[in-house]
């Protein structure tokens, strides 16, 4: 629990720092990744944010070694509240009433997932068959890259309303979902006897290579999307997709059984369905800012 809460604080702080740094940089694009990396690595504020995210990754490893996947995801999503507060306070971002209701519904949905857990009855799996992991992860990576490119093409159309970033968040969330499964796999490999045996077993698994792919592509894609869209919307969408992906596919891939109690099973399934429904109903475009009509001035007439 303490490690999960620490990870929430570190992740929220890291995203806000990176967003502030990106706001001061020239426009970045995934079509020029070398330029993007050169710009962000030259920003001390961005480096501070990335270090906070790296520390959150370390805390996440500790969580996966002691909690089931579904329970861990429920705790991680509670950090959305802190993120929205920090975005409003430090970035000046405002969320609409519809978006606030959507975020509240997402938190309620993931609270249902947490309530479906019962302490001591959930097994924490330590490994998964490699072919099954690849069967789950490779199509997800392809879908995430394709969806991101589709969103990029649509945003380049003229006379199009500004995007809220939902498509970007879903695309990056798929990549980070794969990364989350890889982190779970890495944590299981680190339980081997001796550092030498753990390292050899880790290098023979697909997990470090999945982490390298999602780390490289996720970095470029997330930074370009974060610069264009509000952190208070794109990060919650990304986090929700990552958590749903990890909770559902990770539970199946790592063989962590679903609840046998009908009430707890209903809570878990209903929570997942509610979160998906909220994502599908979120607005895709920001409304253009309303301009006030000019105030008529009185004509001066000679006395």
CSV table of C-alpha atoms in Angstrom, one decimal:
chain,number,residue,atom,x,y,z
A,1,UNK,CA,0.0,0.0,0.0
A,2,UNK,CA,2.7,2.5,0.9
A,3,UNK,CA,4.7,1.7,-2.2
A,4,UNK,CA,1.6,2.1,-4.4
A,5,UNK,CA,0.8,5.5,-2.8
A,6,UNK,CA,4.4,6.6,-3.3
A,7,UNK,CA,4.3,5.5,-6.9
A,8,UNK,CA,1.1,7.7,-7.4
A,9,UNK,CA,2.8,10.8,-5.9
A,10,UNK,CA,5.9,10.2,-8.1
A,11,UNK,CA,4.0,9.6,-11.3
A,12,UNK,CA,1.7,12.6,-10.8
A,13,UNK,CA,4.6,14.9,-10.0
A,14,UNK,CA,6.6,13.5,-13.0
A,15,UNK,CA,3.8,14.1,-15.5
A,16,UNK,CA,3.2,17.7,-14.2
A,17,UNK,CA,6.9,18.6,-14.4
A,18,UNK,CA,7.2,17.2,-17.9
A,19,UNK,CA,4.1,19.1,-19.0
A,20,UNK,CA,5.5,22.4,-17.7
A,21,UNK,CA,8.8,21.7,-19.4
A,22,UNK,CA,7.1,20.9,-22.7
A,23,UNK,CA,5.1,24.1,-22.6
A,24,UNK,CA,8.3,26.1,-22.9
A,25,UNK,CA,9.8,24.0,-25.7
A,26,UNK,CA,9.2,24.4,-29.5
A,27,UNK,CA,6.7,22.0,-31.0
A,28,UNK,CA,7.8,18.4,-31.0
A,29,UNK,CA,6.7,15.6,-33.3
A,30,UNK,CA,7.0,11.8,-33.4
A,31,UNK,CA,8.2,12.2,-37.0
A,32,UNK,CA,11.4,13.8,-35.7
A,33,UNK,CA,12.3,11.7,-32.6
A,34,UNK,CA,16.0,12.7,-32.5
A,35,UNK,CA,15.0,16.4,-32.3
A,36,UNK,CA,12.4,15.6,-29.6
A,37,UNK,CA,15.0,13.8,-27.5
A,38,UNK,CA,17.5,16.6,-28.0
A,39,UNK,CA,15.0,19.2,-26.8
A,40,UNK,CA,13.7,17.4,-23.8
A,41,UNK,CA,17.1,16.3,-22.6
A,42,UNK,CA,18.2,19.9,-22.7
A,43,UNK,CA,15.5,20.9,-20.2
A,44,UNK,CA,16.4,20.4,-16.4
A,45,UNK,CA,12.7,20.6,-15.5
A,46,UNK,CA,11.9,17.7,-17.9
A,47,UNK,CA,14.8,15.7,-16.6
A,48,UNK,CA,13.4,16.2,-13.0
A,49,UNK,CA,10.0,14.9,-14.2
A,50,UNK,CA,11.5,11.9,-15.9
A,51,UNK,CA,13.5,11.0,-12.7
A,52,UNK,CA,10.3,11.2,-10.7
A,53,UNK,CA,8.7,8.8,-13.2
A,54,UNK,CA,11.7,6.4,-12.9
A,55,UNK,CA,11.4,6.4,-9.2
A,56,UNK,CA,7.7,5.6,-9.6
A,57,UNK,CA,8.7,2.7,-11.8
A,58,UNK,CA,10.9,1.3,-9.0
A,59,UNK,CA,8.0,1.6,-6.5
A,60,UNK,CA,5.7,-0.2,-9.0
A,61,UNK,CA,8.1,-3.1,-9.0
A,62,UNK,CA,7.7,-3.5,-5.3
A,63,UNK,CA,3.9,-3.4,-5.5
A,64,UNK,CA,3.7,-6.1,-8.2
A,65,UNK,CA,5.8,-8.5,-6.0
A,66,UNK,CA,3.3,-8.3,-3.2
A,67,UNK,CA,-0.2,-7.6,-4.6
A,68,UNK,CA,-2.4,-9.2,-7.3
A,69,UNK,CA,-2.5,-7.3,-10.6
A,70,UNK,CA,-6.1,-6.2,-10.3
A,71,UNK,CA,-5.5,-4.8,-6.7
A,72,UNK,CA,-2.3,-3.0,-7.8
A,73,UNK,CA,-4.1,-1.3,-10.7
A,74,UNK,CA,-6.9,-0.1,-8.4
A,75,UNK,CA,-4.4,1.5,-6.1
A,76,UNK,CA,-2.5,3.1,-8.9
A,77,UNK,CA,-5.6,4.8,-10.4
A,78,UNK,CA,-6.3,6.5,-7.1
A,79,UNK,CA,-3.4,8.8,-8.1
A,80,UNK,CA,-5.7,10.5,-10.7
A,81,UNK,CA,-7.2,12.7,-8.0
A,82,UNK,CA,-3.8,14.0,-7.1
A,83,UNK,CA,-2.9,14.5,-10.8
A,84,UNK,CA,-6.0,16.6,-11.5
A,85,UNK,CA,-5.4,18.7,-8.4
A,86,UNK,CA,-1.7,19.3,-9.4
A,87,UNK,CA,-2.7,20.1,-13.0
A,88,UNK,CA,-5.2,22.7,-11.9
A,89,UNK,CA,-2.9,24.3,-9.3
A,90,UNK,CA,0.4,24.2,-11.2
A,91,UNK,CA,-0.6,24.1,-14.9
A,92,UNK,CA,-3.8,26.2,-14.7
A,93,UNK,CA,-5.8,23.5,-16.6
A,94,UNK,CA,-9.5,23.5,-16.2
A,95,UNK,CA,-11.8,20.5,-16.7
A,96,UNK,CA,-15.3,20.8,-17.9
A,97,UNK,CA,-18.3,19.5,-15.8
A,98,UNK,CA,-18.7,16.5,-18.1
A,99,UNK,CA,-15.0,15.6,-17.8
A,100,UNK,CA,-15.2,15.9,-14.0
A,101,UNK,CA,-18.2,13.6,-13.9
A,102,UNK,CA,-16.3,11.1,-16.2
A,103,UNK,CA,-13.2,11.1,-13.9
A,104,UNK,CA,-15.5,10.6,-10.8
A,105,UNK,CA,-17.1,7.6,-12.6
A,106,UNK,CA,-13.7,6.2,-13.5
A,107,UNK,CA,-12.6,6.4,-9.9
A,108,UNK,CA,-15.9,4.7,-8.8
A,109,UNK,CA,-15.4,2.0,-11.3
A,110,UNK,CA,-11.9,1.2,-10.1
A,111,UNK,CA,-13.1,1.4,-6.5
A,112,UNK,CA,-15.5,-1.4,-7.4
A,113,UNK,CA,-12.5,-3.4,-8.7
A,114,UNK,CA,-10.7,-2.9,-5.4
A,115,UNK,CA,-13.8,-3.8,-3.4
A,116,UNK,CA,-13.9,-7.1,-5.3
A,117,UNK,CA,-10.7,-8.1,-3.7
A,118,UNK,CA,-10.5,-10.0,-0.4
A,119,UNK,CA,-7.3,-9.9,1.6
A,120,UNK,CA,-5.6,-13.3,1.8
A,121,UNK,CA,-7.7,-14.9,-0.9
A,122,UNK,CA,-6.0,-13.5,-4.0
A,123,UNK,CA,-3.0,-15.5,-5.3
A,124,UNK,CA,-0.1,-13.5,-6.6
A,125,UNK,CA,1.2,-15.3,-9.7
A,126,UNK,CA,4.9,-15.2,-10.4
A,127,UNK,CA,5.2,-16.1,-14.1
A,128,UNK,CA,3.3,-16.6,-17.4
A,129,UNK,CA,4.0,-18.6,-20.5
A,130,UNK,CA,6.2,-16.6,-22.9
A,131,UNK,CA,4.1,-17.4,-26.1
A,132,UNK,CA,1.0,-16.2,-24.3
A,133,UNK,CA,2.6,-13.0,-23.3
A,134,UNK,CA,3.8,-12.3,-26.9
A,135,UNK,CA,0.3,-13.3,-28.2
A,136,UNK,CA,-1.2,-10.6,-26.0
A,137,UNK,CA,1.4,-7.9,-26.2
A,138,UNK,CA,2.4,-7.8,-29.9
A,139,UNK,CA,-1.1,-7.1,-31.4
A,140,UNK,CA,-1.6,-4.5,-28.6
A,141,UNK,CA,1.6,-2.7,-29.5
A,142,UNK,CA,0.6,-2.7,-33.2
A,143,UNK,CA,-2.9,-1.4,-32.3
A,144,UNK,CA,-1.5,1.4,-30.2
A,145,UNK,CA,0.9,2.6,-32.9
A,146,UNK,CA,-1.8,2.5,-35.5
A,147,UNK,CA,-4.3,4.4,-33.4
A,148,UNK,CA,-1.7,7.1,-32.6
A,149,UNK,CA,-0.9,7.6,-36.3
A,150,UNK,CA,-4.6,7.7,-37.1
A,151,UNK,CA,-5.1,10.5,-34.5
A,152,UNK,CA,-2.1,12.3,-35.9
A,153,UNK,CA,-3.5,12.3,-39.4
A,154,UNK,CA,-6.9,13.5,-38.3
A,155,UNK,CA,-5.5,16.4,-36.3
A,156,UNK,CA,-3.6,17.7,-39.3
A,157,UNK,CA,-6.9,18.3,-41.2
A,158,UNK,CA,-7.8,21.9,-41.6
A,159,UNK,CA,-11.0,23.3,-39.9
A,160,UNK,CA,-10.9,20.6,-37.3
A,161,UNK,CA,-11.8,21.3,-33.7
A,162,UNK,CA,-9.0,20.9,-31.2
A,163,UNK,CA,-8.7,17.4,-29.9
A,164,UNK,CA,-9.0,16.6,-26.2
A,165,UNK,CA,-6.4,13.9,-26.5
A,166,UNK,CA,-8.7,10.9,-25.8
A,167,UNK,CA,-7.3,9.0,-28.9
A,168,UNK,CA,-3.7,9.8,-27.9
A,169,UNK,CA,-4.4,8.6,-24.3
A,170,UNK,CA,-5.9,5.3,-25.5
A,171,UNK,CA,-3.0,4.7,-27.9
A,172,UNK,CA,-0.3,5.5,-25.3
A,173,UNK,CA,-2.3,3.6,-22.7
A,174,UNK,CA,-2.0,0.4,-24.8
A,175,UNK,CA,1.7,0.7,-24.9
A,176,UNK,CA,2.0,1.4,-21.2
A,177,UNK,CA,-0.3,-1.6,-20.6
A,178,UNK,CA,2.2,-3.8,-22.3
A,179,UNK,CA,4.9,-2.1,-20.3
A,180,UNK,CA,3.0,-2.8,-17.1
A,181,UNK,CA,2.8,-6.5,-18.0
A,182,UNK,CA,6.5,-6.5,-18.7
A,183,UNK,CA,7.2,-4.9,-15.3
A,184,UNK,CA,5.1,-7.6,-13.7
A,185,UNK,CA,7.2,-10.2,-15.5
A,186,UNK,CA,10.5,-8.5,-14.5
A,187,UNK,CA,9.4,-8.5,-10.9
A,188,UNK,CA,8.7,-12.3,-11.1
A,189,UNK,CA,12.1,-12.9,-12.6
A,190,UNK,CA,13.8,-11.0,-9.8
A,191,UNK,CA,12.6,-13.6,-7.3
A,192,UNK,CA,15.0,-16.2,-8.6
A,193,UNK,CA,17.8,-17.4,-6.3
A,194,UNK,CA,20.9,-15.3,-6.8
A,195,UNK,CA,21.4,-12.2,-8.9
A,196,UNK,CA,23.3,-14.2,-11.6
A,197,UNK,CA,20.4,-16.6,-12.1
A,198,UNK,CA,17.9,-13.8,-12.0
A,199,UNK,CA,19.8,-11.9,-14.7
A,200,UNK,CA,20.1,-14.9,-17.0
A,201,UNK,CA,16.5,-15.8,-16.6
A,202,UNK,CA,15.5,-12.2,-17.2
A,203,UNK,CA,17.5,-11.9,-20.5
A,204,UNK,CA,16.0,-15.1,-21.7
A,205,UNK,CA,12.5,-13.8,-21.2
A,206,UNK,CA,10.7,-11.3,-23.5
A,207,UNK,CA,10.2,-8.8,-20.7
A,208,UNK,CA,13.3,-6.6,-21.0
A,209,UNK,CA,12.8,-6.3,-24.8
A,210,UNK,CA,9.1,-5.3,-24.4
A,211,UNK,CA,10.2,-2.7,-21.9
A,212,UNK,CA,12.8,-1.3,-24.3
A,213,UNK,CA,10.2,-1.1,-27.1
A,214,UNK,CA,7.5,0.5,-25.0
A,215,UNK,CA,10.0,2.8,-23.3
A,216,UNK,CA,11.4,4.2,-26.6
A,217,UNK,CA,8.1,4.5,-28.4
A,218,UNK,CA,6.1,5.4,-25.3
A,219,UNK,CA,8.5,8.3,-24.5
A,220,UNK,CA,8.3,9.8,-28.0
A,221,UNK,CA,4.5,9.3,-28.3
A,222,UNK,CA,3.6,10.5,-24.8
A,223,UNK,CA,5.7,13.7,-24.9
A,224,UNK,CA,4.3,14.8,-28.3
A,225,UNK,CA,0.8,14.1,-27.1
A,226,UNK,CA,1.4,15.7,-23.7
A,227,UNK,CA,2.6,18.9,-25.3
A,228,UNK,CA,-0.6,19.2,-27.4
A,229,UNK,CA,-3.3,18.1,-24.9
A,230,UNK,CA,-4.2,18.8,-21.3
A,231,UNK,CA,-2.4,16.6,-18.8
A,232,UNK,CA,-5.6,16.6,-16.7
A,233,UNK,CA,-7.4,14.6,-19.4
A,234,UNK,CA,-4.8,12.7,-21.4
A,235,UNK,CA,-3.0,11.2,-18.4
A,236,UNK,CA,-6.3,9.9,-16.7
A,237,UNK,CA,-7.4,8.4,-20.0
A,238,UNK,CA,-4.0,6.8,-20.5
A,239,UNK,CA,-3.9,5.5,-16.9
A,240,UNK,CA,-7.4,4.1,-17.1
A,241,UNK,CA,-6.6,2.2,-20.4
A,242,UNK,CA,-3.3,0.9,-18.9
A,243,UNK,CA,-5.1,-0.3,-15.7
A,244,UNK,CA,-8.0,-2.0,-17.5
A,245,UNK,CA,-5.6,-3.6,-19.9
A,246,UNK,CA,-3.3,-4.9,-17.2
A,247,UNK,CA,-6.1,-5.9,-14.8
A,248,UNK,CA,-8.0,-7.9,-17.5
A,249,UNK,CA,-5.3,-9.4,-19.8
A,250,UNK,CA,-2.6,-9.5,-17.0
A,251,UNK,CA,-4.9,-11.5,-14.7
A,252,UNK,CA,-5.6,-14.0,-17.5
A,253,UNK,CA,-2.0,-14.2,-18.8
A,254,UNK,CA,-0.5,-14.6,-15.3
A,255,UNK,CA,-3.2,-17.1,-14.2
A,256,UNK,CA,-4.5,-15.0,-11.3
A,257,UNK,CA,-8.0,-16.5,-10.8
A,258,UNK,CA,-11.2,-14.4,-10.8
A,259,UNK,CA,-13.2,-14.2,-7.6
A,260,UNK,CA,-15.4,-17.2,-6.9
A,261,UNK,CA,-17.9,-15.2,-4.8
A,262,UNK,CA,-20.7,-13.9,-7.1
A,263,UNK,CA,-20.9,-10.5,-5.4
A,264,UNK,CA,-17.2,-9.9,-5.7
A,265,UNK,CA,-17.2,-11.2,-9.3
A,266,UNK,CA,-20.1,-8.9,-10.2
A,267,UNK,CA,-18.3,-5.9,-8.6
A,268,UNK,CA,-15.1,-6.6,-10.7
A,269,UNK,CA,-16.9,-7.1,-14.0
A,270,UNK,CA,-19.2,-4.1,-13.5
A,271,UNK,CA,-16.3,-1.9,-12.5
A,272,UNK,CA,-14.4,-2.8,-15.7
A,273,UNK,CA,-17.6,-2.3,-17.9
A,274,UNK,CA,-18.3,1.1,-16.3
A,275,UNK,CA,-14.7,2.3,-16.9
A,276,UNK,CA,-14.9,1.2,-20.6
A,277,UNK,CA,-18.3,2.9,-21.0
A,278,UNK,CA,-17.0,6.2,-19.6
A,279,UNK,CA,-14.0,6.1,-22.0
A,280,UNK,CA,-16.3,5.6,-25.0
A,281,UNK,CA,-18.5,8.5,-23.9
A,282,UNK,CA,-15.8,11.1,-23.2
A,283,UNK,CA,-15.7,14.1,-25.6
A,284,UNK,CA,-13.2,13.9,-28.4
A,285,UNK,CA,-12.9,17.6,-29.1
A,286,UNK,CA,-12.4,20.8,-27.1
A,287,UNK,CA,-15.0,23.4,-27.7
A,288,UNK,CA,-13.6,26.6,-29.2
A,289,UNK,CA,-13.4,29.5,-26.7
A,290,UNK,CA,-16.3,31.8,-26.8
A,291,UNK,CA,-15.6,35.3,-27.7
A,292,UNK,CA,-17.5,38.1,-26.2
A,293,UNK,CA,-19.4,40.4,-28.5
A,294,UNK,CA,-17.9,43.9,-28.8
A,295,UNK,CA,-19.4,46.4,-26.4
A,296,UNK,CA,-21.2,49.2,-28.4
A,297,UNK,CA,-19.8,52.7,-27.9
A,298,UNK,CA,-21.9,55.8,-27.7
A,299,UNK,CA,-21.4,58.2,-30.5
A,300,UNK,CA,-20.5,61.7,-29.4
A,301,UNK,CA,-22.8,64.3,-30.7
A,302,UNK,CA,-22.0,68.0,-30.6
A,303,UNK,CA,-23.9,70.0,-28.0
